[in-house]
Structure formats: C-alpha cells, structure tokens
mmCIF file of C-alpha atoms (C1' of nucleotides) in Angstrom:
data_model
loop_
_atom_site.group_PDB
_atom_site.id
_atom_site.type_symbol
_atom_site.label_atom_id
_atom_site.label_comp_id
_atom_site.label_asym_id
_atom_site.label_seq_id
_atom_site.Cartn_x
_atom_site.Cartn_y
_atom_site.Cartn_z
ATOM 1 C CA MET A 248 33.218 54.816 -172.910
ATOM 2 C CA THR A 249 33.081 51.620 -174.891
ATOM 3 C CA ARG A 250 31.150 52.202 -178.115
ATOM 4 C CA ALA A 251 33.558 54.822 -179.351
ATOM 5 C CA ARG A 252 36.583 53.041 -177.966
ATOM 6 C CA ARG A 253 35.708 49.867 -179.825
ATOM 7 C CA PHE A 254 35.258 51.896 -182.977
ATOM 8 C CA PHE A 255 38.662 53.493 -182.555
ATOM 9 C CA SER A 256 40.319 50.184 -181.828
ATOM 10 C CA CYS A 257 39.015 48.975 -185.167
ATOM 11 C CA LEU A 258 40.447 51.993 -186.933
ATOM 12 C CA GLY A 259 43.764 51.675 -185.142
ATOM 13 C CA ASP A 260 45.202 49.379 -187.747
ATOM 14 C CA ASP A 261 46.396 50.359 -191.199
ATOM 15 C CA VAL A 262 44.596 47.636 -193.086
ATOM 16 C CA ARG A 263 41.309 48.154 -191.296
ATOM 17 C CA LEU A 264 41.451 51.926 -191.506
ATOM 18 C CA ALA A 265 42.294 51.886 -195.200
ATOM 19 C CA SER A 266 39.569 49.339 -195.862
ATOM 20 C CA MET A 267 36.976 51.404 -194.055
ATOM 21 C CA LEU A 268 37.913 54.579 -195.881
ATOM 22 C CA LEU A 269 37.943 52.919 -199.267
ATOM 23 C CA ILE A 270 34.639 51.184 -198.659
ATOM 24 C CA HIS A 271 33.215 54.487 -197.495
ATOM 25 C CA ALA A 272 34.430 56.167 -200.661
ATOM 26 C CA GLU A 273 33.414 53.419 -203.069
ATOM 27 C CA LYS A 274 30.209 52.274 -201.357
ATOM 28 C CA GLU A 275 30.997 48.617 -201.879
ATOM 29 C CA LEU A 276 34.128 46.595 -202.532
ATOM 30 C CA CYS A 277 34.962 42.925 -202.671
ATOM 31 C CA VAL A 278 37.937 41.280 -201.046
ATOM 32 C CA CYS A 279 39.990 40.978 -204.195
ATOM 33 C CA GLU A 280 39.560 44.680 -204.924
ATOM 34 C CA LEU A 281 40.853 45.540 -201.486
ATOM 35 C CA VAL A 282 43.717 43.112 -201.908
ATOM 36 C CA GLU A 283 44.679 45.039 -205.034
ATOM 37 C CA ALA A 284 44.095 48.541 -203.688
ATOM 38 C CA LEU A 285 45.944 47.976 -200.425
ATOM 39 C CA ASN A 286 48.531 45.719 -201.982
ATOM 40 C CA GLU A 287 48.288 43.182 -199.182
ATOM 41 C CA ASN A 288 47.760 39.451 -199.220
ATOM 42 C CA GLN A 289 44.274 37.991 -199.258
ATOM 43 C CA SER A 290 44.428 36.255 -195.922
ATOM 44 C CA LYS A 291 45.316 39.484 -194.187
ATOM 45 C CA ILE A 292 42.539 41.419 -195.857
ATOM 46 C CA SER A 293 39.941 38.763 -195.172
ATOM 47 C CA ARG A 294 40.914 38.480 -191.569
ATOM 48 C CA HIS A 295 40.618 42.203 -190.973
ATOM 49 C CA LEU A 296 37.336 42.414 -192.835
ATOM 50 C CA GLY A 297 36.068 39.646 -190.613
ATOM 51 C CA GLN A 298 36.973 41.718 -187.592
ATOM 52 C CA LEU A 299 35.212 44.753 -188.998
ATOM 53 C CA ARG A 300 32.156 42.616 -189.589
ATOM 54 C CA ASN A 301 32.237 41.187 -186.071
ATOM 55 C CA CYS A 302 32.449 44.693 -184.693
ATOM 56 C CA GLY A 303 29.439 45.756 -186.720
ATOM 57 C CA LEU A 304 31.254 48.280 -188.864
ATOM 58 C CA VAL A 305 30.592 46.595 -192.190
ATOM 59 C CA LYS A 306 28.129 44.146 -193.651
ATOM 60 C CA ASP A 307 28.830 41.644 -196.381
ATOM 61 C CA ARG A 308 26.817 40.137 -199.165
ATOM 62 C CA ARG A 309 27.813 37.280 -201.357
ATOM 63 C CA GLN A 310 27.386 37.496 -205.107
ATOM 64 C CA GLY A 311 28.629 34.497 -206.951
ATOM 65 C CA GLN A 312 32.212 33.854 -206.032
ATOM 66 C CA TRP A 313 32.668 37.311 -204.585
ATOM 67 C CA VAL A 314 31.838 38.769 -201.229
ATOM 68 C CA PHE A 315 31.128 42.466 -201.240
ATOM 69 C CA TYR A 316 31.597 44.631 -198.200
ATOM 70 C CA SER A 317 29.862 47.911 -197.467
ATOM 71 C CA LEU A 318 29.464 50.100 -194.411
ATOM 72 C CA HIS A 319 26.965 48.692 -191.984
ATOM 73 C CA PRO A 320 23.616 50.424 -192.587
ATOM 74 C CA GLU A 321 23.194 51.131 -188.899
ATOM 75 C CA LEU A 322 26.516 52.843 -188.388
ATOM 76 C CA PRO A 323 25.689 55.851 -186.219
ATOM 77 C CA ASP A 324 25.994 59.342 -187.570
ATOM 78 C CA TRP A 325 29.031 60.186 -185.442
ATOM 79 C CA ALA A 326 30.855 57.205 -186.887
ATOM 80 C CA ILE A 327 30.199 58.350 -190.433
ATOM 81 C CA LYS A 328 31.401 61.829 -189.580
ATOM 82 C CA ILE A 329 34.581 60.407 -188.133
ATOM 83 C CA LEU A 330 35.175 58.445 -191.313
ATOM 84 C CA GLU A 331 34.720 61.636 -193.295
ATOM 85 C CA GLN A 332 37.279 63.463 -191.197
ATOM 86 C CA SER A 333 39.659 60.564 -191.484
ATOM 87 C CA SER A 334 39.329 60.719 -195.231
ATOM 88 C CA VAL A 335 40.447 64.309 -195.049
ATOM 89 C CA ALA A 336 43.425 63.357 -192.934
ATOM 90 C CA GLU A 337 44.365 60.510 -195.248
ATOM 91 C CA ALA A 338 43.431 62.099 -198.547
ATOM 92 C CA ARG A 339 46.834 61.442 -200.002
ATOM 93 C CA SER A 340 47.055 57.701 -199.464
ATOM 94 C CA LEU A 341 43.385 57.353 -200.191
ATOM 95 C CA LYS A 342 44.037 58.798 -203.604
ATOM 96 C CA VAL A 343 46.846 56.357 -204.290
ATOM 97 C CA MET A 344 44.651 53.429 -203.376
ATOM 98 C CA THR A 345 41.769 54.687 -205.450
ATOM 99 C CA GLN A 346 44.077 54.944 -208.418
ATOM 100 C CA ARG A 347 45.263 51.390 -207.947
ATOM 101 C CA LEU A 348 41.626 50.376 -207.876
ATOM 102 C CA GLY A 349 40.953 52.276 -211.070
ATOM 103 C CA SER A 350 43.737 50.589 -212.968
ATOM 104 C CA MET A 351 42.761 47.126 -211.768
ATOM 105 C CA ARG A 352 41.918 44.643 -214.485
ATOM 106 C CA ASN A 353 39.024 42.214 -214.356
ATOM 107 C CA ARG A 354 37.087 43.866 -211.587
ATOM 108 C CA PRO A 355 33.991 41.867 -210.810
ATOM 109 C CA GLU A 356 30.697 43.302 -212.003
ATOM 110 C CA ARG A 357 28.061 44.192 -209.475
ATOM 111 C CA ALA A 358 24.535 42.982 -209.730
ATOM 112 C CA THR A 359 23.368 46.575 -209.710
ATOM 113 C CA VAL A 360 21.340 46.483 -206.533
ATOM 114 C CA ASP A 361 21.347 50.229 -206.148
ATOM 115 C CA ALA A 362 18.930 52.343 -208.196
ATOM 116 C CA MET B 225 47.737 55.863 -193.675
ATOM 117 C CA THR B 226 49.677 56.455 -190.546
ATOM 118 C CA ARG B 227 48.801 59.836 -189.081
ATOM 119 C CA ALA B 228 45.181 58.956 -188.607
ATOM 120 C CA ARG B 229 45.932 55.390 -187.609
ATOM 121 C CA ARG B 230 48.249 56.527 -184.843
ATOM 122 C CA PHE B 231 45.603 58.912 -183.637
ATOM 123 C CA PHE B 232 43.014 56.150 -183.535
ATOM 124 C CA SER B 233 45.361 53.798 -181.747
ATOM 125 C CA CYS B 234 45.677 56.398 -179.039
ATOM 126 C CA LEU B 235 41.915 56.665 -178.720
ATOM 127 C CA GLY B 236 41.485 52.909 -178.717
ATOM 128 C CA ASP B 237 41.853 52.666 -174.964
ATOM 129 C CA ASP B 238 39.246 53.640 -172.388
ATOM 130 C CA VAL B 239 41.550 55.647 -170.193
ATOM 131 C CA ARG B 240 43.137 57.563 -173.047
ATOM 132 C CA LEU B 241 39.857 58.220 -174.808
ATOM 133 C CA ALA B 242 38.176 59.427 -171.651
ATOM 134 C CA SER B 243 41.171 61.600 -170.809
ATOM 135 C CA MET B 244 41.195 63.189 -174.233
ATOM 136 C CA LEU B 245 37.483 63.915 -174.167
ATOM 137 C CA LEU B 246 37.599 65.371 -170.676
ATOM 138 C CA ILE B 247 40.628 67.487 -171.455
ATOM 139 C CA HIS B 248 38.913 68.665 -174.602
ATOM 140 C CA ALA B 249 35.831 69.620 -172.611
ATOM 141 C CA GLU B 250 37.641 71.226 -169.694
ATOM 142 C CA LYS B 251 40.558 72.785 -171.591
ATOM 143 C CA GLU B 252 43.096 71.746 -168.980
ATOM 144 C CA LEU B 253 43.237 69.113 -166.270
ATOM 145 C CA CYS B 254 45.884 67.841 -163.920
ATOM 146 C CA VAL B 255 46.630 64.216 -163.194
ATOM 147 C CA CYS B 256 44.852 64.106 -159.868
ATOM 148 C CA GLU B 257 41.697 65.516 -161.418
ATOM 149 C CA LEU B 258 41.710 62.798 -164.038
ATOM 150 C CA VAL B 259 42.379 60.206 -161.351
ATOM 151 C CA GLU B 260 39.225 61.388 -159.637
ATOM 152 C CA ALA B 261 37.053 61.800 -162.731
ATOM 153 C CA LEU B 262 37.962 58.445 -164.235
ATOM 154 C CA ASN B 263 38.180 56.699 -160.913
ATOM 155 C CA GLU B 264 41.425 54.991 -161.809
ATOM 156 C CA ASN B 265 44.733 54.757 -160.011
ATOM 157 C CA GLN B 266 47.384 57.403 -160.498
ATOM 158 C CA SER B 267 50.003 55.198 -162.077
ATOM 159 C CA LYS B 268 47.601 54.143 -164.784
ATOM 160 C CA ILE B 269 46.521 57.694 -165.540
ATOM 161 C CA SER B 270 50.063 59.033 -165.606
ATOM 162 C CA ARG B 271 51.281 56.335 -167.901
ATOM 163 C CA HIS B 272 48.494 56.867 -170.407
ATOM 164 C CA LEU B 273 48.974 60.623 -170.309
ATOM 165 C CA GLY B 274 52.628 60.024 -171.017
ATOM 166 C CA GLN B 275 51.665 58.070 -174.096
ATOM 167 C CA LEU B 276 49.333 60.793 -175.277
ATOM 168 C CA ARG B 277 52.160 63.267 -174.812
ATOM 169 C CA ASN B 278 54.618 61.110 -176.737
ATOM 170 C CA CYS B 279 52.125 60.835 -179.564
ATOM 171 C CA GLY B 280 51.730 64.600 -179.678
ATOM 172 C CA LEU B 281 48.085 64.659 -178.677
ATOM 173 C CA VAL B 282 48.534 66.636 -175.481
ATOM 174 C CA LYS B 283 51.040 69.014 -174.003
ATOM 175 C CA ASP B 284 51.825 69.412 -170.346
ATOM 176 C CA ARG B 285 52.880 72.266 -168.146
ATOM 177 C CA ARG B 286 54.048 72.071 -164.609
ATOM 178 C CA GLN B 287 52.655 74.438 -162.012
ATOM 179 C CA GLY B 288 53.977 73.805 -158.547
ATOM 180 C CA GLN B 289 53.340 70.245 -157.579
ATOM 181 C CA TRP B 290 50.818 69.739 -160.345
ATOM 182 C CA VAL B 291 51.181 68.929 -163.997
ATOM 183 C CA PHE B 292 48.393 70.194 -166.193
ATOM 184 C CA TYR B 293 47.515 68.604 -169.487
ATOM 185 C CA SER B 294 45.780 70.244 -172.413
ATOM 186 C CA LEU B 295 45.240 69.387 -176.050
ATOM 187 C CA HIS B 296 48.341 69.949 -178.093
ATOM 188 C CA PRO B 297 48.060 73.345 -179.786
ATOM 189 C CA GLU B 298 49.016 71.898 -183.139
ATOM 190 C CA LEU B 299 46.407 69.189 -183.207
ATOM 191 C CA PRO B 300 45.053 69.280 -186.753
ATOM 192 C CA ASP B 301 41.515 70.342 -187.430
ATOM 193 C CA TRP B 302 40.363 66.877 -188.392
ATOM 194 C CA ALA B 303 41.549 65.572 -185.047
ATOM 195 C CA ILE B 304 39.553 68.167 -183.161
ATOM 196 C CA LYS B 305 36.471 67.363 -185.187
ATOM 197 C CA ILE B 306 36.891 63.697 -184.386
ATOM 198 C CA LEU B 307 37.095 64.515 -180.705
ATOM 199 C CA GLU B 308 33.881 66.495 -181.029
ATOM 200 C CA GLN B 309 32.079 63.593 -182.656
ATOM 201 C CA SER B 310 33.425 61.242 -180.020
ATOM 202 C CA SER B 311 32.048 63.500 -177.348
ATOM 203 C CA VAL B 312 28.633 63.123 -178.956
ATOM 204 C CA ALA B 313 29.011 59.362 -178.996
ATOM 205 C CA GLU B 314 30.118 59.272 -175.379
ATOM 206 C CA ALA B 315 27.945 62.068 -174.028
ATOM 207 C CA ARG B 316 26.563 59.857 -171.312
ATOM 208 C CA SER B 317 29.780 58.743 -169.665
ATOM 209 C CA LEU B 318 31.313 62.132 -170.295
ATOM 210 C CA LYS B 319 28.565 63.633 -168.193
ATOM 211 C CA VAL B 320 29.184 61.216 -165.357
ATOM 212 C CA MET B 321 32.867 62.045 -165.326
ATOM 213 C CA THR B 322 32.230 65.751 -165.483
ATOM 214 C CA GLN B 323 29.974 65.443 -162.475
ATOM 215 C CA ARG B 324 32.603 63.572 -160.522
ATOM 216 C CA LEU B 325 34.987 66.367 -161.404
ATOM 217 C CA GLY B 326 32.502 68.947 -160.206
ATOM 218 C CA SER B 327 32.052 67.330 -156.834
ATOM 219 C CA MET B 328 35.785 66.899 -156.294
ATOM 220 C CA ARG B 329 37.190 68.580 -153.191
ATOM 221 C CA ASN B 330 40.441 70.495 -153.088
ATOM 222 C CA ARG B 331 40.891 70.931 -156.783
ATOM 223 C CA PRO B 332 44.139 72.736 -157.486
ATOM 224 C CA GLU B 333 43.896 76.346 -158.547
ATOM 225 C CA ARG B 334 45.157 77.370 -161.934
ATOM 226 C CA ALA B 335 47.566 80.196 -162.415
ATOM 227 C CA THR B 336 45.085 81.804 -164.753
ATOM 228 C CA VAL B 337 47.228 81.888 -167.845
ATOM 229 C CA ASP B 338 44.277 82.393 -170.137
ATOM 230 C CA ALA B 339 42.644 85.820 -170.554
ATOM 231 C "C1'" DA C 87 33.620 15.062 -211.241
ATOM 232 C "C1'" DC C 88 37.533 18.341 -212.009
ATOM 233 C "C1'" DT C 89 39.837 22.720 -212.130
ATOM 234 C "C1'" DG C 90 40.404 27.448 -211.167
ATOM 235 C "C1'" DT C 91 39.264 31.514 -208.622
ATOM 236 C "C1'" DA C 92 37.595 33.821 -204.453
ATOM 237 C "C1'" DT C 93 37.182 33.893 -199.684
ATOM 238 C "C1'" DA C 94 37.494 32.316 -194.832
ATOM 239 C "C1'" DT C 95 39.796 30.390 -191.111
ATOM 240 C "C1'" DA C 96 42.874 27.315 -188.001
ATOM 241 C "C1'" DC C 97 47.427 27.096 -186.163
ATOM 242 C "C1'" DG C 98 51.714 28.421 -184.145
ATOM 243 C "C1'" DC C 99 54.528 32.144 -183.206
ATOM 244 C "C1'" DA C 100 56.272 36.794 -182.237
ATOM 245 C "C1'" DT C 101 55.509 41.044 -180.303
ATOM 246 C "C1'" DA C 102 52.889 44.713 -178.438
ATOM 247 C "C1'" DA C 103 49.799 46.457 -174.966
ATOM 248 C "C1'" DC C 104 48.243 46.831 -170.504
ATOM 249 C "C1'" DC C 105 48.322 46.187 -165.574
ATOM 250 C "C1'" DA C 106 49.561 46.189 -160.550
ATOM 251 C "C1'" DC C 107 53.007 47.142 -157.510
ATOM 252 C "C1'" DA C 108 56.966 49.255 -155.998
ATOM 253 C "C1'" DT C 109 59.917 53.050 -156.233
ATOM 254 C "C1'" DA C 110 61.947 57.418 -157.771
ATOM 255 C "C1'" DT C 111 61.572 62.373 -158.429
ATOM 256 C "C1'" DA C 112 59.737 67.041 -157.807
ATOM 257 C "C1'" DT C 113 57.606 70.495 -155.136
ATOM 258 C "C1'" DA C 114 55.623 72.668 -150.896
ATOM 259 C "C1'" DC C 115 55.742 73.704 -146.397
ATOM 260 C "C1'" DA C 116 56.943 73.288 -141.581
ATOM 261 C "C1'" DT D 66 66.144 68.876 -143.067
ATOM 262 C "C1'" DG D 67 61.881 66.184 -142.682
ATOM 263 C "C1'" DT D 68 57.208 65.145 -144.154
ATOM 264 C "C1'" DA D 69 53.323 65.156 -147.223
ATOM 265 C "C1'" DT D 70 51.422 65.486 -151.813
ATOM 266 C "C1'" DA D 71 51.730 65.001 -156.794
ATOM 267 C "C1'" DT D 72 53.607 62.786 -160.622
ATOM 268 C "C1'" DA D 73 56.589 59.639 -163.359
ATOM 269 C "C1'" DT D 74 58.592 55.376 -164.321
ATOM 270 C "C1'" DG D 75 60.951 50.575 -163.793
ATOM 271 C "C1'" DT D 76 59.829 45.680 -163.450
ATOM 272 C "C1'" DG D 77 57.745 41.388 -164.223
ATOM 273 C "C1'" DG D 78 53.847 39.032 -165.705
ATOM 274 C "C1'" DT D 79 49.577 38.312 -168.453
ATOM 275 C "C1'" DT D 80 46.786 38.951 -172.256
ATOM 276 C "C1'" DA D 81 45.729 40.709 -176.733
ATOM 277 C "C1'" DT D 82 46.983 41.542 -181.437
ATOM 278 C "C1'" DG D 83 48.826 40.724 -185.800
ATOM 279 C "C1'" DC D 84 51.259 37.819 -189.075
ATOM 280 C "C1'" DG D 85 52.508 34.085 -192.460
ATOM 281 C "C1'" DT D 86 51.472 29.679 -193.948
ATOM 282 C "C1'" DA D 87 48.601 26.151 -194.876
ATOM 283 C "C1'" DT D 88 44.141 24.540 -195.473
ATOM 284 C "C1'" DA D 89 39.072 24.534 -195.910
ATOM 285 C "C1'" DT D 90 34.941 26.109 -198.178
ATOM 286 C "C1'" DA D 91 32.090 28.172 -201.851
ATOM 287 C "C1'" DC D 92 31.057 28.961 -206.433
ATOM 288 C "C1'" DA D 93 31.804 28.885 -211.719
ATOM 289 C "C1'" DG D 94 32.802 26.782 -215.815
ATOM 290 C "C1'" DT D 95 34.121 22.601 -218.251
#
DNA sequence: ACTGTATATACGCATAACCACATATATACA
DNA sequence: TGTATATATGTGGTTATGCGTATATACAGT
C-alpha cells in the first residue's frame, strides 16, 4: 500500500496537484510558466517540482536557461487515469490557470522535440 | 483546486488508503474488521476513520456495539473512479487484506439493510 | 568579465500530522 | 448493577511538511 499512497501524498498539495494537472494538459511546461499560471513565487514552484521529480512523477529537461517538466514516461496507467479524473474534478480551476497561461507574454519557445 | 486536493490528502496515508479501498471492495466494514484486516491497533483505525468521516469520504451507522463504515453516498463519480484505479494499483496488498478478513473469526453479523 | 533572467536549494521557523498510551463512552448480557 | 466488548477521543511528544527569504548555480547576451 505504498506506491499509490506515495502518489496521493504528492497530489495532496495544491501547488503539486495543479502543476501535475497543468503539465498533463499541456504536455510540457517550464518553471516560469507554472509560476505565472499558478500565481505563486518561483522558489515555491521549484521546490514542489523537485519533489515531484524525486517521487518519479515528472521528468525534466534543460533547454537553454529553461527547465521543462513533463510527466514521467513510465508513469503507470492507473496514475494517468487518476490524473484524468482529477482534471474532471478540477476542471474549473484548471481552466483559469490555462487562461493565465494563454495570456502570458514572452513564453519561451520549445525546441520542437515532438513530431 | 481544493476538492480534489483534500481527497488526495485523505488517501495519502496507508491506513486511510487501505481502509477506503477495503470499504469500497466490501461495501461496509466495522472498526474491528479493519483492525484485523490492516493489522493495526484500534485507536489508530478509529482515529483515521474519524478523519475520513469528517472529510465526507465515509458515513457510519451504529448497529449494536458495532459501528459500520461505508463510502459516503454522495461521493462524486470522479472519486469513485479514482478508488477503482487505486484498487488496480494496490491489487496485491488488497488481496492480502481481503484474505485476512476472510479468515477472521467471529465477524459481526449485519442487519441486512440491503436487498 | 558583467549583467540579467531562470532555476535550484540551504536555512530557520511555524505548524500540521501521526503515534502510543490512557481513558471515556456505548452497548450487550448476565 | 457488574463485566466484557466495541469504539471514540484526550494528551503529550516526535517527526514531517510547507513557507519565506536569501543565496547559489546555470545560461544568454553584451
């Protein structure tokens, strides 16, 4: 009863939950984008992302001055499904955050790794 | 971002997660059954069940000397689905606990409320 | 080399979470 | 009423968690 419990502990914090849901929705986000979308200070965001990384929920890649976070490729299927359900539950606030993201100026460009 | 987060906080503890999954699987369990299945002391189980009740995840009903816990009837759909996925993730330990339940002696009889 | 931007992390502190143990309450039954 | 079983909860102590602030590191552009 420890895999799932660890997963839930990670999601049991507003910043981490919101980060996970946004990353899930947007595929990949850098710290400064999350800072903007969640409207929280950088140190807080970084710290929580670090935790998510340590727990194996996300992976990071550096590109220039930015560090981009995405869901860890080996996240089990049940974990993904739980994120999907959580997105349903939090659709409202997720929308607000996505809008803040959309109206953000100077978003870093990705080195289009994907297709 | 608070409904889901509260839910996850509740599941972010071994005793509470295991209790929720077992209750979900068995429909209704009393404290002493959970004590046996989880192999934990009564005080610990009771306290965590109290928390789950306060958070609206379970409801309780007294029958004689026993108090039976079941999932709260108004648990939203997404919450149920998350419990289902968690049961997949924790199938192994869930099985162990279910077996301990099965071999328990003197299990209290339910006043068959259902059908 | 210097400056600015992005990110990570160390530190000290405040509070929350959890536990074991003891005790209180509720019910059943003699 | 007295005893046994089941459950809930108060108390004190320990550990874990989260935060803000300050600082360190990494990279980009000059």
